[in-house]
Every structure is written in structure tokens, then in C-alpha cells.
Tab-separated table of C-alpha atoms in Angstrom:
chain	number	residue	atom	x	y	z
K	1	MET	CA	15.996	-0.821	-19.798
K	2	THR	CA	16.203	-1.069	-15.996
K	3	ARG	CA	14.883	1.115	-13.300
K	4	SER	CA	18.085	3.182	-13.096
K	5	ASP	CA	18.250	3.511	-16.894
K	6	LEU	CA	14.630	4.638	-16.782
K	7	ILE	CA	15.429	7.327	-14.125
K	8	HIS	CA	18.314	8.664	-16.253
K	9	TRP	CA	16.232	8.593	-19.387
K	10	ILE	CA	13.234	10.342	-17.775
K	11	SER	CA	15.599	12.846	-16.211
K	12	SER	CA	17.222	13.678	-19.563
K	13	GLU	CA	13.860	14.072	-21.327
K	14	GLN	CA	12.622	16.977	-19.163
K	15	LYS	CA	13.836	19.738	-16.920
K	16	ASP	CA	11.016	20.233	-14.406
K	17	PHE	CA	12.027	17.511	-11.933
K	18	LEU	CA	15.275	16.761	-10.142
K	19	GLN	CA	16.751	13.317	-10.713
K	20	SER	CA	16.470	12.526	-7.008
K	21	ASP	CA	12.770	13.427	-7.098
K	22	ILE	CA	12.234	11.277	-10.162
K	23	ASP	CA	13.882	8.356	-8.392
K	24	MET	CA	11.604	8.729	-5.355
K	25	ALA	CA	8.488	9.388	-7.450
K	26	ILE	CA	8.958	6.252	-9.497
K	27	ARG	CA	9.357	4.273	-6.314
K	28	VAL	CA	6.145	5.739	-4.878
K	29	VAL	CA	4.204	5.123	-8.061
K	30	LEU	CA	5.290	1.523	-8.405
K	31	ASP	CA	4.745	0.842	-4.690
K	32	TYR	CA	1.229	2.297	-4.960
K	33	LEU	CA	0.422	0.160	-7.997
K	34	SER	CA	1.679	-2.956	-6.131
K	35	GLU	CA	-0.286	-2.035	-3.004
K	36	SER	CA	-3.456	-1.518	-5.043
K	37	LEU	CA	-3.118	-4.847	-6.793
K	38	ALA	CA	-2.471	-6.609	-3.461
K	39	LEU	CA	-5.816	-5.199	-2.308
K	40	GLY	CA	-7.434	-6.646	-5.456
K	41	GLN	CA	-7.996	-3.279	-7.026
K	42	ARG	CA	-7.976	-2.833	-10.759
K	43	ILE	CA	-5.758	-0.091	-12.179
K	44	GLU	CA	-6.591	1.804	-15.340
K	45	VAL	CA	-4.128	4.127	-16.845
K	46	ARG	CA	-5.726	5.851	-19.794
K	47	GLY	CA	-3.635	5.611	-22.913
K	48	PHE	CA	-1.278	3.058	-21.405
K	49	GLY	CA	-3.224	0.030	-20.201
K	50	SER	CA	-4.746	-1.657	-17.251
K	51	PHE	CA	-3.565	-3.963	-14.467
K	52	SER	CA	-5.789	-6.515	-12.852
K	53	LEU	CA	-5.588	-9.869	-11.092
K	54	LYS	CA	-6.205	-13.158	-12.716
K	55	TYR	CA	-7.123	-16.264	-10.791
K	56	ARG	CA	-5.158	-19.468	-11.199
K	57	THR	CA	-6.649	-22.729	-9.929
K	58	SER	CA	-4.597	-25.198	-7.984
K	59	ARG	CA	-2.913	-27.810	-10.113
K	60	ARG	CA	-0.499	-30.720	-9.954
K	61	ALA	CA	2.931	-29.912	-11.242
K	62	ARG	CA	6.301	-31.511	-11.372
K	63	ASN	CA	9.686	-30.358	-10.299
K	64	PRO	CA	11.446	-30.577	-13.693
K	65	LYS	CA	14.756	-31.383	-11.990
K	66	THR	CA	13.659	-34.246	-9.771
K	67	GLY	CA	10.434	-35.293	-11.390
K	68	GLU	CA	8.797	-35.004	-8.012
K	69	SER	CA	5.078	-34.301	-8.171
K	70	ILE	CA	3.783	-31.356	-6.080
K	71	THR	CA	0.453	-29.535	-5.698
K	72	LEU	CA	0.392	-25.861	-6.440
K	73	THR	CA	-2.301	-23.993	-4.559
K	74	SER	CA	-4.667	-21.648	-6.258
K	75	LYS	CA	-3.500	-18.046	-6.445
K	76	TYR	CA	-3.889	-14.667	-8.078
K	77	ILE	CA	-1.348	-13.266	-10.508
K	78	PRO	CA	-0.945	-9.674	-11.763
K	79	TYR	CA	-2.032	-9.194	-15.346
K	80	PHE	CA	-1.409	-6.242	-17.670
K	81	LYS	CA	-3.321	-5.465	-20.829
K	82	ALA	CA	-2.022	-2.717	-23.119
K	83	SER	CA	-4.569	-0.066	-24.096
K	84	LYS	CA	-5.741	0.247	-27.689
K	85	ALA	CA	-3.790	3.461	-27.939
K	86	LEU	CA	-0.541	1.761	-26.903
K	87	PHE	CA	-1.258	-1.186	-29.154
K	88	ARG	CA	-1.718	1.170	-32.142
K	89	ARG	CA	1.520	2.951	-31.384
K	90	MET	CA	3.401	-0.371	-31.300
K	91	ASN	CA	1.626	-1.630	-34.445
K	92	PRO	CA	1.447	1.291	-36.899
K	93	PRO	CA	-0.607	0.475	-40.004
K	94	HIS	CA	1.512	-0.358	-43.088
K	95	THR	CA	0.775	2.278	-45.619
L	1	MET	CA	-13.507	1.531	-8.048
L	2	ALA	CA	-10.530	1.246	-10.295
L	3	VAL	CA	-7.321	3.097	-9.476
L	4	THR	CA	-6.641	5.736	-12.162
L	5	LYS	CA	-4.033	8.432	-12.823
L	6	ARG	CA	-5.958	10.654	-10.426
L	7	GLU	CA	-5.438	8.337	-7.448
L	8	ILE	CA	-1.816	7.755	-8.414
L	9	SER	CA	-1.225	11.568	-8.551
L	10	GLU	CA	-2.868	12.066	-5.157
L	11	ARG	CA	-0.654	9.442	-3.569
L	12	LEU	CA	2.420	10.955	-5.243
L	13	SER	CA	1.522	14.441	-4.028
L	14	GLU	CA	1.020	13.204	-0.430
L	15	ALA	CA	4.113	11.039	-0.358
L	16	VAL	CA	6.702	13.203	-2.177
L	17	GLY	CA	5.325	16.664	-1.568
L	18	PHE	CA	4.692	17.477	-5.217
L	19	SER	CA	1.936	19.938	-5.836
L	20	LYS	CA	-1.255	18.539	-7.383
L	21	ARG	CA	-0.170	19.964	-10.727
L	22	GLU	CA	3.368	18.548	-10.507
L	23	ALA	CA	2.086	15.168	-9.464
L	24	LYS	CA	-0.328	15.016	-12.372
L	25	ASP	CA	2.358	16.129	-14.793
L	26	PHE	CA	4.758	13.574	-13.485
L	27	VAL	CA	2.260	10.699	-13.750
L	28	ASP	CA	1.328	11.685	-17.318
L	29	PHE	CA	4.983	12.060	-18.230
L	30	PHE	CA	5.978	8.765	-16.627
L	31	PHE	CA	3.447	6.643	-18.483
L	32	GLU	CA	4.085	8.496	-21.649
L	33	GLN	CA	7.803	7.703	-21.388
L	34	LEU	CA	7.018	4.009	-20.755
L	35	SER	CA	4.782	4.045	-23.837
L	36	GLN	CA	7.497	5.699	-25.951
L	37	LEU	CA	10.041	3.084	-24.900
L	38	LEU	CA	7.668	0.184	-25.751
L	39	GLU	CA	6.773	1.909	-28.989
L	40	LYS	CA	10.536	2.010	-29.841
L	41	GLY	CA	10.780	-1.684	-29.123
L	42	GLU	CA	12.580	-1.310	-25.791
L	43	VAL	CA	11.789	-3.747	-23.066
L	44	ILE	CA	11.492	-2.350	-19.509
L	45	HIS	CA	12.596	-4.231	-16.421
L	46	LEU	CA	11.533	-2.650	-13.115
L	47	SER	CA	12.978	-4.661	-10.244
L	48	GLY	CA	10.485	-5.328	-7.478
L	49	PHE	CA	7.574	-4.614	-9.830
L	50	GLY	CA	7.886	-6.513	-13.031
L	51	ASN	CA	9.052	-6.710	-16.647
L	52	PHE	CA	7.339	-5.303	-19.671
L	53	ASP	CA	8.575	-7.542	-22.488
L	54	LEU	CA	7.550	-7.523	-26.117
L	55	ARG	CA	6.453	-10.457	-28.195
L	56	ASP	CA	6.155	-10.517	-31.956
L	57	LYS	CA	3.225	-12.645	-32.982
L	58	ARG	CA	2.840	-14.162	-36.421
L	59	GLU	CA	-0.326	-13.849	-38.464
L	60	ARG	CA	-2.747	-16.605	-37.543
L	61	PRO	CA	-6.215	-17.744	-38.464
L	62	GLY	CA	-8.849	-16.804	-35.977
L	63	ARG	CA	-12.630	-16.706	-35.606
L	64	ASN	CA	-15.103	-14.135	-34.587
L	65	PRO	CA	-16.342	-15.661	-31.325
L	66	ARG	CA	-19.821	-14.187	-31.806
L	67	THR	CA	-20.508	-15.171	-35.431
L	68	GLY	CA	-18.026	-18.003	-35.807
L	69	ALA	CA	-16.809	-16.403	-39.091
L	70	PHE	CA	-13.183	-17.027	-39.974
L	71	ALA	CA	-10.940	-14.015	-39.855
L	72	LYS	CA	-7.214	-13.415	-40.157
L	73	VAL	CA	-5.474	-12.226	-37.019
L	74	SER	CA	-2.719	-10.013	-38.389
L	75	ALA	CA	0.951	-10.216	-37.288
L	76	ARG	CA	1.385	-7.985	-34.282
L	77	ARG	CA	3.598	-6.963	-31.385
L	78	VAL	CA	2.153	-7.300	-27.939
L	79	VAL	CA	3.299	-6.356	-24.461
L	80	SER	CA	3.783	-9.202	-22.108
L	81	PHE	CA	3.989	-8.086	-18.425
L	82	LYS	CA	5.549	-10.544	-16.035
L	83	ALA	CA	5.287	-9.536	-12.432
L	84	GLY	CA	8.476	-9.734	-10.351
L	85	HIS	CA	8.758	-12.006	-7.294
L	86	LYS	CA	8.011	-9.254	-4.862
L	87	LEU	CA	4.787	-8.211	-6.563
L	88	LYS	CA	3.732	-11.814	-7.176
L	89	ASN	CA	4.103	-12.597	-3.527
L	90	ARG	CA	2.141	-9.613	-2.465
L	91	VAL	CA	-0.701	-10.480	-4.805
L	92	LYS	CA	-0.950	-14.257	-4.742
L	93	SER	CA	-2.727	-14.544	-1.384
L	94	TYR	CA	-5.417	-12.021	-2.238
L	95	ALA	CA	-8.514	-13.644	-0.862
L	96	GLY	CA	-11.221	-11.139	-1.527
L	97	ARG	CA	-13.889	-11.219	-4.131
L	98	LYS	CA	-12.642	-10.602	-7.618
L	99	GLU	CA	-13.659	-7.284	-9.129
L	100	LYS	CA	-15.566	-7.607	-12.340
L	101	ASN	CA	-13.344	-6.856	-15.314
């Protein structure tokens, strides 16, 4: 499901918000999440999960096409961990 | 301080002109819809932000890291989030001190 599918889906699931507002609101929310992560802030959405940064050390790597060896500098990458609640919803107990 | 639904709602209310109530309802609704989609087994691709993919893991042997006791890790479905290029680029040069997890 892509962003536009998501807007249509969310729009069809409720009647309080206009589709154009949903479009803008999703943009604002995702931009804010990105901005917060870029500042190194951790994000905790109760019931859904948390976003944080993970550190990656520099390492030697190879260009798989040419076999050329290059050095990748250390960096941070965004990381998401699903909440227990979401995990349980995706993995219902077999009964 | 971690960013929570409260901060997200505040930003939304400032930026879009939603009332506090509307902004809170929207944020709750938005993450609930994402959860429902993942629960149904739908993957979500948000261009500019990232992809929420699903991976089905097989059962595997594991250990309790504290006691060392063997334990079975049951088969499970996990969310794998892969940030898009735009988000990766914004984040990678973060130079500050890492917040404690």
C-alpha cells in the first residue's frame, strides 16, 4: 500500500476529515517524524512502536559490480521497533 | 525527551489548523490504521519516509541471555522498517550524542 492508497483508505474509513486534509496531515506527520529523527530524538507512539537511531561504524565494503573496495563512513540509520501491542495483533495466539 | 503522540498532535494542529481535539483524533486514527494494515498482512510504502515490510520468521532455538537456559523462539511475524533515501540522508549525518534507549 502506497501513500496515495493510504490516503484513500483512511479517507474511506471515517467521515470527520476531508481527503485533502488527510493528504496534508499525513505529510505533516511524516515530515515531523523525519525532522525529529534528524535531530536524534527518539519517537514513541504508544500501541504502535518506537523509532530511534542506530549507529553504524565505518567499514570496508566492495562495489559488487566492479569489485572495487571502498570505505563507508560511520553513520546513523533510522530504526523501528514494533510495540508489544502491535506484535500481539500480528501474532495472535493459536487457540 | 522522546517525541510522543502529544508532540505530533501539537505540530499537526499548528501546521494544518486542526483543533487540538481533531489533531489528537487524527494521530490516533492514523497509527491505528497503520496497525490494522500491518495486522492484515499489508505492507506499507511511504515514499520519502520508508517502508514497513513484514517478515515471517521460522521457529528457532534461542537462549535466555540472563540465565543461559535454552528456550524455543516461536515462529512469528515481525515488522521490518526500511527508511527511504530521503529520511536516510537526513539522519545519517546526525552528530550529536545518542539518546539512551
